[in-house]
C-alpha angles and dihedrals in degrees: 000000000000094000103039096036101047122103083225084169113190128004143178096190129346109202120201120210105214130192116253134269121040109286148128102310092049095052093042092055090048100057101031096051137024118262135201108207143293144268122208113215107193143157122230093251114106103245087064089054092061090051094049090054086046097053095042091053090040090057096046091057088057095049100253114123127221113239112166135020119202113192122207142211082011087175126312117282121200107190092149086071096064089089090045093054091044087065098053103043075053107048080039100053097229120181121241094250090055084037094055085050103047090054096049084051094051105040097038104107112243117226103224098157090048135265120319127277089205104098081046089054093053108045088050107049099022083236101157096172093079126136145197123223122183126189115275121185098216090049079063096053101047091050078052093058096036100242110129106232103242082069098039091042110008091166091043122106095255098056081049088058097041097049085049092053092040084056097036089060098035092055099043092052085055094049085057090083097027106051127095100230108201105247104229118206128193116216107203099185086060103027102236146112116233119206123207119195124203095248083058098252106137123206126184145207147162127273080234090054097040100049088047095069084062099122093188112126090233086056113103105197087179101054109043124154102247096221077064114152135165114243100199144349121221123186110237113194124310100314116031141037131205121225120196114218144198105263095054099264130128133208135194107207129181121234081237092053100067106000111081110220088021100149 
């Protein structure tokens, strides 16, 4: 109701917050309206990776493709403490080399949630607009008092985040009509899948080969039929497309992973 019986007027985007996990409101946005594309919001801990790999693979079976992933609370970063060191290297008479040290200690986020997801992301779903975000105390109090960051600290890190993001997504939901996807063709009476690239060069591979760079964890590479085919290729985003096969599973690959030069 909020989304289908509100005089929105005009828009250059309208972005939906949505719960997390992969139920009902996310599938019911995603076959009662058009949409874009998505944006994965995640933490480094594990259990927020599944659902990440879960939310990627649930969107590409309805046809949206995943264009960005933010990651949250990527280790805790006190850079409010660096004036406070500096007084005491100073009133302590440290010398530069202790003092180099102390402040790479200090300032170096630490990652309590565990290590970043980011660089995974990436190699699997060929997704390159992915950020970092650590936890930063004065992101906290200006949610408190209500004032968004890039306005109480537009020069801070977290309005540098946030602009990148804004840019990053913006531009990747442009490049969705611009872009020159490769077609991909399967050739059943040789067994093979033909690429065809928009400066005309053509590159080729087997539906085995293909289906073995799958880096979903319901894929088995090392137990495929060997009658295996792919049904259908559909472009998703900018950077990956997902094939359908004939033994119901589907894959999300991206163009690098099988295309040689792919940028």
């Amino acid at each position: 109701q909020l989304v289908g019986r509100t005089a929105w007027g005009a828009l250059d985007y309208l972005i939906v917050d949505m719960p997390p996990g992969t139920g009902d409101v996310q599938l019911t946005l995603s076959q009662d309206f058009s949409v874009s594309a998505a944006v994965l919001v995640t933490t480094p801990q594990r259990l927020s990776f599944v659902d990440v790999v879960k939310g990627v693979e649930m969107f590409d079976k309805v046809g949206i493709p995943t264009i960005a992933v933010v990651e949250n609370m990527c280790g805790l970063q006190l850079d409010g403490v660096a004036a406070e060191l500096e007084s005491i290297i100073e009133s302590h008479g440290i010398n530069e080399e202790g003092a180099e040290q102390l402040r790479a200690l200090l300032l170096k986020p630490q990652q309590i949630f565990g290590d970043s997801h980011v660089q995974r992301l990436q190699e699997m779903w060929g997704i390159s607009a992915s950020f970092s975000l650590p936890l930063l105390p004065e992101l906290a109090k200006s949610t408190d008092v209500g004032t968004p960051a890039v306005l109480a600290d537009p020069d801070g890190q977290a309005a540098k985040i946030y602009s990148e993001i804004a840019a990053a997504v913006d531009a990747e939901v442009r490049a969705l009509k611009e872009t020159q996807k490769p077609a991909l063709l399967y050739v059943s009476e040789e067994n093979t899948v033909y690429v065809g690239l928009a400066n005309g060069e053509q590159q080729k591979i087997s539906p085995i080969e293909l289906r073995r760079l799958c880096r979903s964890p319901s894929n088995n590479p090392d137990n495929l039929p060997a009658d295996l085919k792919p049904l259908d290729f559909v472009p998703m985003g900018n950077y990956a497309v997902s094939v359908r096969w004939s033994d119901g599973h589907q894959s999300l690959l991206p163009y690098r992973s099988f295309l040689s030069n792919w940028p």
